[in-house]
Amino acid sequence: MWLNYLAMFVLSVAASLCLAVFLSKLSLRLKFLRDRSGIPVTGGLAIGIVFCAAGFILSISNISSAGLFRALLPAACLMVLAGFWDDVRELSVAGKVYTQLIAAALLVISGIRTHIVFLNDAGNIIVTVIWVLALTNAFNLLDIHDGLLAAG
């Protein structure tokens, strides 16, 4: 069982590297794959595409956690698209927050939420939404070097 996960991890890393290099070279030809200063914004896109593809493969497989991957995919794909759009066109703060709220709602609707024992369902939903917003914005703050992965 764990060997399947290890194999998917190794394949995902290799695919991410290959796709990042390919998209980086493609961004030199296609202007819309670069930000205003000409830096490729395809590194996160490559990782996101591979993550969503791996999640899809796992969601249709016979592993016990396939349902979890099916539940995660819509929110993950939404965040990948929003992150790419933000890198290319710069989403407004309201646009970012709305997208994050929609992704958090998709997770909650699909049954993915915290399970803190001393909180009721409403409390766990609130914690889940805050958690998604906090982590997403923390990663966004860390992402100060647009295109760093693909530029290498």
Coordinates of N, CA and C in Angstrom, one line a residue:
M1 N 0.8 -1.2 0.0 CA 0.0 0.0 0.0 C 0.9 1.3 0.0
W2 N 1.8 1.3 1.0 CA 2.6 2.5 1.0 C 3.5 2.6 -0.2
L3 N 3.8 1.5 -0.8 CA 4.6 1.5 -2.1 C 3.9 2.2 -3.2
N4 N 2.6 2.1 -3.3 CA 1.8 2.8 -4.3 C 1.9 4.3 -4.1
Y5 N 1.9 4.8 -2.8 CA 2.0 6.2 -2.5 C 3.4 6.7 -2.9
L6 N 4.4 5.9 -2.5 CA 5.8 6.3 -2.8 C 6.0 6.4 -4.3
A7 N 5.5 5.4 -5.1 CA 5.6 5.4 -6.5 C 4.9 6.7 -7.1
M8 N 3.7 7.0 -6.6 CA 3.0 8.2 -7.1 C 3.7 9.4 -6.7
F9 N 4.3 9.5 -5.6 CA 5.1 10.7 -5.2 C 6.3 10.8 -6.1
V10 N 7.1 9.8 -6.3 CA 8.3 9.9 -7.2 C 7.9 10.3 -8.6
L11 N 6.8 9.6 -9.1 CA 6.3 10.0 -10.5 C 5.9 11.4 -10.5
S12 N 5.2 11.9 -9.5 CA 4.7 13.3 -9.4 C 5.9 14.3 -9.4
V13 N 6.9 14.0 -8.6 CA 8.1 14.9 -8.6 C 8.7 15.0 -10.0
A14 N 8.9 13.8 -10.6 CA 9.6 13.8 -11.9 C 8.7 14.5 -12.9
A15 N 7.4 14.2 -12.9 CA 6.5 14.9 -13.8 C 6.5 16.4 -13.6
S16 N 6.5 16.8 -12.4 CA 6.5 18.3 -12.1 C 7.8 18.9 -12.6
L17 N 8.9 18.3 -12.4 CA 10.2 18.9 -12.9 C 10.1 19.0 -14.5
C18 N 9.7 17.9 -15.1 CA 9.7 17.9 -16.6 C 8.7 18.9 -17.1
L19 N 7.5 19.0 -16.5 CA 6.5 19.9 -16.9 C 6.9 21.4 -16.7
A20 N 7.6 21.6 -15.5 CA 8.1 23.0 -15.2 C 9.1 23.4 -16.3
V21 N 10.0 22.5 -16.6 CA 11.0 22.9 -17.7 C 10.3 23.2 -19.0
F22 N 9.4 22.3 -19.4 CA 8.6 22.5 -20.6 C 7.9 23.8 -20.6
L23 N 7.1 24.0 -19.6 CA 6.3 25.3 -19.5 C 7.2 26.5 -19.4
S24 N 8.4 26.4 -18.8 CA 9.3 27.5 -18.8 C 9.8 27.9 -20.2
K25 N 10.1 26.8 -20.9 CA 10.6 27.1 -22.3 C 9.4 27.6 -23.2
L26 N 8.2 27.1 -22.9 CA 7.1 27.6 -23.7 C 6.7 29.0 -23.3
S27 N 7.0 29.4 -22.1 CA 6.7 30.8 -21.7 C 7.6 31.8 -22.4
L28 N 8.8 31.3 -22.8 CA 9.6 32.2 -23.6 C 9.0 32.6 -24.9
R29 N 8.2 31.7 -25.4 CA 7.5 31.9 -26.7 C 6.1 32.6 -26.6
L30 N 5.4 32.3 -25.5 CA 4.1 32.8 -25.3 C 4.1 33.8 -24.2
K31 N 3.7 35.0 -24.5 CA 3.8 36.1 -23.6 C 2.9 36.0 -22.4
F32 N 1.7 35.4 -22.6 CA 0.7 35.3 -21.6 C 1.1 34.4 -20.4
L33 N 2.2 33.6 -20.6 CA 2.7 32.7 -19.5 C 3.8 33.4 -18.7
R34 N 3.9 34.8 -18.9 CA 4.9 35.5 -18.1 C 4.1 36.7 -17.4
D35 N 4.7 37.1 -16.3 CA 4.1 38.3 -15.7 C 4.6 39.6 -16.4
R36 N 4.2 40.7 -15.8 CA 4.5 42.0 -16.5 C 5.9 42.3 -16.7
S37 N 6.8 41.7 -15.8 CA 8.2 41.9 -15.9 C 8.9 40.9 -16.8
G38 N 8.1 39.9 -17.3 CA 8.7 38.9 -18.2 C 9.1 37.6 -17.6
I39 N 8.9 37.5 -16.3 CA 9.3 36.3 -15.5 C 8.2 35.2 -15.8
P40 N 8.6 34.0 -16.1 CA 7.7 32.9 -16.3 C 6.9 32.6 -15.0
V41 N 5.6 32.4 -15.1 CA 4.8 32.1 -14.0 C 4.2 30.7 -14.0
T42 N 5.0 29.8 -14.5 CA 4.5 28.5 -14.8 C 5.0 27.4 -13.8
G43 N 5.8 27.8 -12.9 CA 6.3 26.8 -11.9 C 5.2 26.2 -11.0
G44 N 4.4 27.1 -10.5 CA 3.3 26.7 -9.7 C 2.2 26.0 -10.5
L45 N 2.0 26.4 -11.7 CA 1.1 25.8 -12.6 C 1.5 24.3 -12.9
A46 N 2.8 24.1 -13.1 CA 3.3 22.7 -13.4 C 3.0 21.8 -12.2
I47 N 3.3 22.3 -11.0 CA 3.1 21.5 -9.8 C 1.6 21.3 -9.6
G48 N 0.8 22.3 -9.8 CA -0.6 22.2 -9.6 C -1.2 21.2 -10.6
I49 N -0.8 21.3 -11.9 CA -1.4 20.3 -12.9 C -1.0 18.9 -12.5
V50 N 0.2 18.7 -12.1 CA 0.6 17.3 -11.7 C -0.1 16.9 -10.5
F51 N -0.3 17.8 -9.5 CA -1.0 17.4 -8.3 C -2.4 17.0 -8.6
C52 N -3.1 17.8 -9.4 CA -4.5 17.5 -9.8 C -4.6 16.2 -10.6
A53 N -3.6 16.0 -11.5 CA -3.6 14.7 -12.3 C -3.3 13.5 -11.4
A54 N -2.4 13.6 -10.5 CA -2.1 12.5 -9.5 C -3.4 12.3 -8.6
G55 N -4.0 13.4 -8.2 CA -5.2 13.2 -7.4 C -6.3 12.5 -8.2
F56 N -6.4 12.9 -9.5 CA -7.4 12.2 -10.3 C -7.1 10.7 -10.4
I57 N -5.9 10.4 -10.7 CA -5.5 9.0 -10.9 C -5.8 8.2 -9.6
L58 N -5.4 8.8 -8.4 CA -5.7 8.2 -7.2 C -7.2 8.1 -6.9
S59 N -8.0 9.1 -7.3 CA -9.4 9.1 -7.0 C -10.1 8.0 -7.8
I60 N -9.6 7.5 -8.9 CA -10.3 6.5 -9.7 C -9.6 5.1 -9.4
S61 N -8.7 5.1 -8.5 CA -8.0 3.8 -8.2 C -8.8 3.0 -7.2
N62 N -8.3 1.9 -6.8 CA -8.9 1.1 -5.8 C -8.3 1.2 -4.4
I63 N -7.6 2.3 -4.2 CA -7.0 2.5 -2.8 C -8.1 3.0 -1.9
S64 N -7.9 2.8 -0.6 CA -8.9 3.1 0.4 C -9.2 4.5 0.5
S65 N -8.3 5.4 0.2 CA -8.5 6.8 0.3 C -8.9 7.5 -1.0
A66 N -9.4 6.8 -1.9 CA -9.8 7.3 -3.2 C -10.9 8.4 -3.0
G67 N -11.8 8.2 -2.1 CA -12.9 9.1 -1.9 C -12.3 10.5 -1.4
L68 N -11.3 10.4 -0.6 CA -10.7 11.6 -0.1 C -10.1 12.5 -1.3
F69 N -9.5 11.8 -2.2 CA -8.9 12.5 -3.4 C -10.0 13.0 -4.2
R70 N -11.1 12.3 -4.4 CA -12.3 12.8 -5.2 C -12.8 14.1 -4.5
A71 N -12.8 14.1 -3.2 CA -13.3 15.3 -2.5 C -12.4 16.5 -2.6
L72 N -11.1 16.2 -2.6 CA -10.1 17.3 -2.6 C -10.0 17.9 -4.0
L73 N -10.2 17.2 -5.1 CA -9.9 17.6 -6.4 C -10.6 18.9 -6.8
P74 N -11.9 19.1 -6.7 CA -12.5 20.4 -7.1 C -11.8 21.6 -6.4
A75 N -11.6 21.6 -5.1 CA -11.0 22.7 -4.4 C -9.6 22.9 -4.9
A76 N -8.9 21.8 -5.0 CA -7.4 21.9 -5.5 C -7.3 22.5 -6.9
C77 N -8.2 22.1 -7.8 CA -8.1 22.6 -9.2 C -8.5 24.1 -9.2
L78 N -9.5 24.4 -8.4 CA -9.9 25.8 -8.3 C -8.8 26.7 -7.8
M79 N -8.1 26.2 -6.8 CA -7.0 27.0 -6.3 C -5.8 27.1 -7.2
V80 N -5.5 26.0 -8.0 CA -4.5 26.1 -9.0 C -4.8 27.1 -10.1
L81 N -6.0 27.1 -10.6 CA -6.5 28.1 -11.6 C -6.4 29.5 -11.0
A82 N -6.9 29.7 -9.8 CA -6.8 31.0 -9.2 C -5.4 31.5 -9.0
G83 N -4.5 30.6 -8.6 CA -3.1 31.0 -8.4 C -2.5 31.4 -9.7
F84 N -2.8 30.6 -10.7 CA -2.2 30.9 -12.0 C -2.7 32.3 -12.5
W85 N -4.0 32.5 -12.4 CA -4.6 33.8 -12.8 C -4.0 34.9 -12.0
D86 N -3.8 34.7 -10.7 CA -3.2 35.7 -9.9 C -1.8 36.1 -10.3
D87 N -1.1 35.1 -10.7 CA 0.3 35.3 -11.2 C 0.3 36.1 -12.5
V88 N -0.6 35.8 -13.4 CA -0.7 36.4 -14.7 C -1.3 37.8 -14.7
R89 N -2.5 37.8 -14.1 CA -3.3 39.1 -14.2 C -3.5 39.8 -12.8
E90 N -3.0 39.2 -11.7 CA -3.2 39.9 -10.4 C -4.6 40.0 -10.0
L91 N -5.1 39.0 -9.3 CA -6.4 39.0 -8.7 C -6.5 40.0 -7.6
S92 N -7.7 40.6 -7.5 CA -7.9 41.6 -6.4 C -8.0 40.8 -5.1
V93 N -7.9 41.5 -4.0 CA -7.9 40.9 -2.7 C -9.3 40.3 -2.5
A94 N -10.3 40.9 -2.9 CA -11.7 40.4 -2.8 C -11.8 39.1 -3.6
G95 N -11.2 39.1 -4.8 CA -11.2 37.9 -5.7 C -10.5 36.7 -5.1
K96 N -9.4 37.0 -4.4 CA -8.7 36.0 -3.7 C -9.5 35.4 -2.6
V97 N -10.1 36.3 -1.8 CA -10.8 35.8 -0.6 C -12.0 35.0 -1.1
Y98 N -12.8 35.5 -2.1 CA -13.9 34.8 -2.6 C -13.5 33.4 -3.1
T99 N -12.5 33.3 -3.8 CA -12.0 32.0 -4.3 C -11.6 31.1 -3.2
Q100 N -11.0 31.6 -2.2 CA -10.6 30.8 -1.1 C -11.8 30.3 -0.3
L101 N -12.8 31.2 -0.2 CA -14.1 30.8 0.5 C -14.8 29.7 -0.3
I102 N -14.8 29.8 -1.6 CA -15.5 28.8 -2.4 C -14.7 27.5 -2.3
A103 N -13.4 27.5 -2.3 CA -12.6 26.3 -2.1 C -12.9 25.7 -0.8
A104 N -12.9 26.5 0.3 CA -13.2 26.0 1.6 C -14.6 25.4 1.7
A105 N -15.6 26.0 1.0 CA -17.0 25.5 1.0 C -17.0 24.2 0.2
L106 N -16.3 24.1 -0.8 CA -16.2 22.8 -1.6 C -15.7 21.7 -0.7
L107 N -14.7 22.0 0.1 CA -14.2 21.0 1.0 C -15.2 20.6 2.1
V108 N -15.8 21.6 2.7 CA -16.8 21.3 3.8 C -18.0 20.5 3.2
I109 N -18.5 20.9 2.0 CA -19.6 20.2 1.4 C -19.3 18.8 1.1
S110 N -18.0 18.5 0.8 CA -17.6 17.1 0.4 C -17.3 16.3 1.7
G111 N -17.4 17.0 2.9 CA -17.2 16.2 4.1 C -15.8 16.4 4.7
I112 N -14.9 17.2 4.1 CA -13.6 17.4 4.6 C -13.6 18.6 5.6
R113 N -13.4 18.3 6.8 CA -13.4 19.4 7.8 C -12.7 18.9 9.0
T114 N -12.4 19.8 9.9 CA -11.7 19.4 11.1 C -12.6 18.6 12.0
H115 N -12.1 17.9 12.9 CA -12.9 17.1 13.8 C -12.4 17.3 15.2
I116 N -12.5 18.5 15.7 CA -12.1 18.9 17.0 C -13.2 18.4 18.0
V117 N -12.9 17.6 18.9 CA -14.0 16.9 19.7 C -14.8 17.8 20.5
F118 N -14.3 18.9 21.0 CA -15.1 19.8 21.9 C -15.8 20.8 21.1
L119 N -15.8 20.8 19.8 CA -16.5 21.7 18.9 C -17.7 21.0 18.3
N120 N -18.8 21.7 18.1 CA -19.9 21.1 17.3 C -19.6 21.2 15.8
D121 N -20.5 20.7 15.0 CA -20.3 20.8 13.5 C -20.1 22.2 13.0
A122 N -20.8 23.2 13.5 CA -20.7 24.5 13.1 C -19.3 25.1 13.4
G123 N -18.8 24.8 14.6 CA -17.5 25.2 15.1 C -16.4 24.6 14.2
N124 N -16.5 23.3 13.9 CA -15.6 22.6 13.0 C -15.6 23.2 11.6
I125 N -16.7 23.6 11.1 CA -16.8 24.2 9.8 C -16.1 25.5 9.8
I126 N -16.3 26.3 10.8 CA -15.7 27.6 11.0 C -14.2 27.5 11.0
V127 N -13.7 26.5 11.9 CA -12.3 26.3 12.0 C -11.7 25.8 10.6
T128 N -12.4 25.0 9.9 CA -11.9 24.5 8.6 C -11.8 25.7 7.6
V129 N -12.8 26.6 7.6 CA -12.7 27.7 6.7 C -11.6 28.7 7.0
I130 N -11.4 28.9 8.3 CA -10.3 29.8 8.8 C -9.0 29.1 8.4
W131 N -8.9 27.8 8.6 CA -7.7 27.1 8.3 C -7.3 27.2 6.9
V132 N -8.3 27.0 6.0 CA -8.0 27.1 4.5 C -7.5 28.5 4.2
L133 N -8.2 29.5 4.7 CA -7.9 30.9 4.4 C -6.5 31.2 4.9
A134 N -6.2 30.8 6.1 CA -4.9 31.1 6.8 C -3.7 30.4 6.0
L135 N -3.9 29.1 5.7 CA -2.8 28.4 5.0 C -2.6 28.9 3.6
T136 N -3.7 29.2 2.9 CA -3.6 29.7 1.5 C -2.9 31.1 1.5
N137 N -3.2 31.9 2.4 CA -2.6 33.3 2.5 C -1.2 33.2 3.0
A138 N -0.9 32.2 3.9 CA 0.5 32.0 4.3 C 1.4 31.6 3.1
F139 N 0.9 30.7 2.3 CA 1.7 30.3 1.1 C 1.8 31.5 0.1
N140 N 0.7 32.2 0.0 CA 0.8 33.4 -0.9 C 1.8 34.4 -0.4
L141 N 1.9 34.6 0.9 CA 3.0 35.5 1.4 C 4.4 35.0 1.1
L142 N 4.5 33.6 1.2 CA 5.8 33.0 0.9 C 6.2 33.1 -0.5
D143 N 5.2 33.2 -1.4 CA 5.4 33.2 -2.8 C 5.8 34.6 -3.4
I144 N 6.9 35.1 -2.9 CA 7.3 36.4 -3.3 C 8.2 36.4 -4.6
H145 N 8.7 35.2 -4.9 CA 9.5 35.1 -6.1 C 8.7 34.4 -7.2
D146 N 7.9 35.2 -7.9 CA 7.1 34.6 -9.0 C 7.9 34.0 -10.0
G147 N 7.6 32.8 -10.4 CA 8.3 32.1 -11.4 C 9.6 31.5 -11.0
L148 N 9.9 31.5 -9.8 CA 11.3 31.1 -9.3 C 11.6 29.7 -9.8
L149 N 10.6 28.8 -9.6 CA 10.8 27.4 -10.0 C 11.0 27.2 -11.5
A150 N 10.2 27.9 -12.3 CA 10.2 27.7 -13.7 C 11.4 28.5 -14.4
A151 N 11.9 29.5 -13.7 CA 13.0 30.3 -14.3 C 14.3 29.6 -14.2
G152 N 14.4 28.6 -13.3 CA 15.7 27.9 -13.1 C 16.0 27.0 -14.2

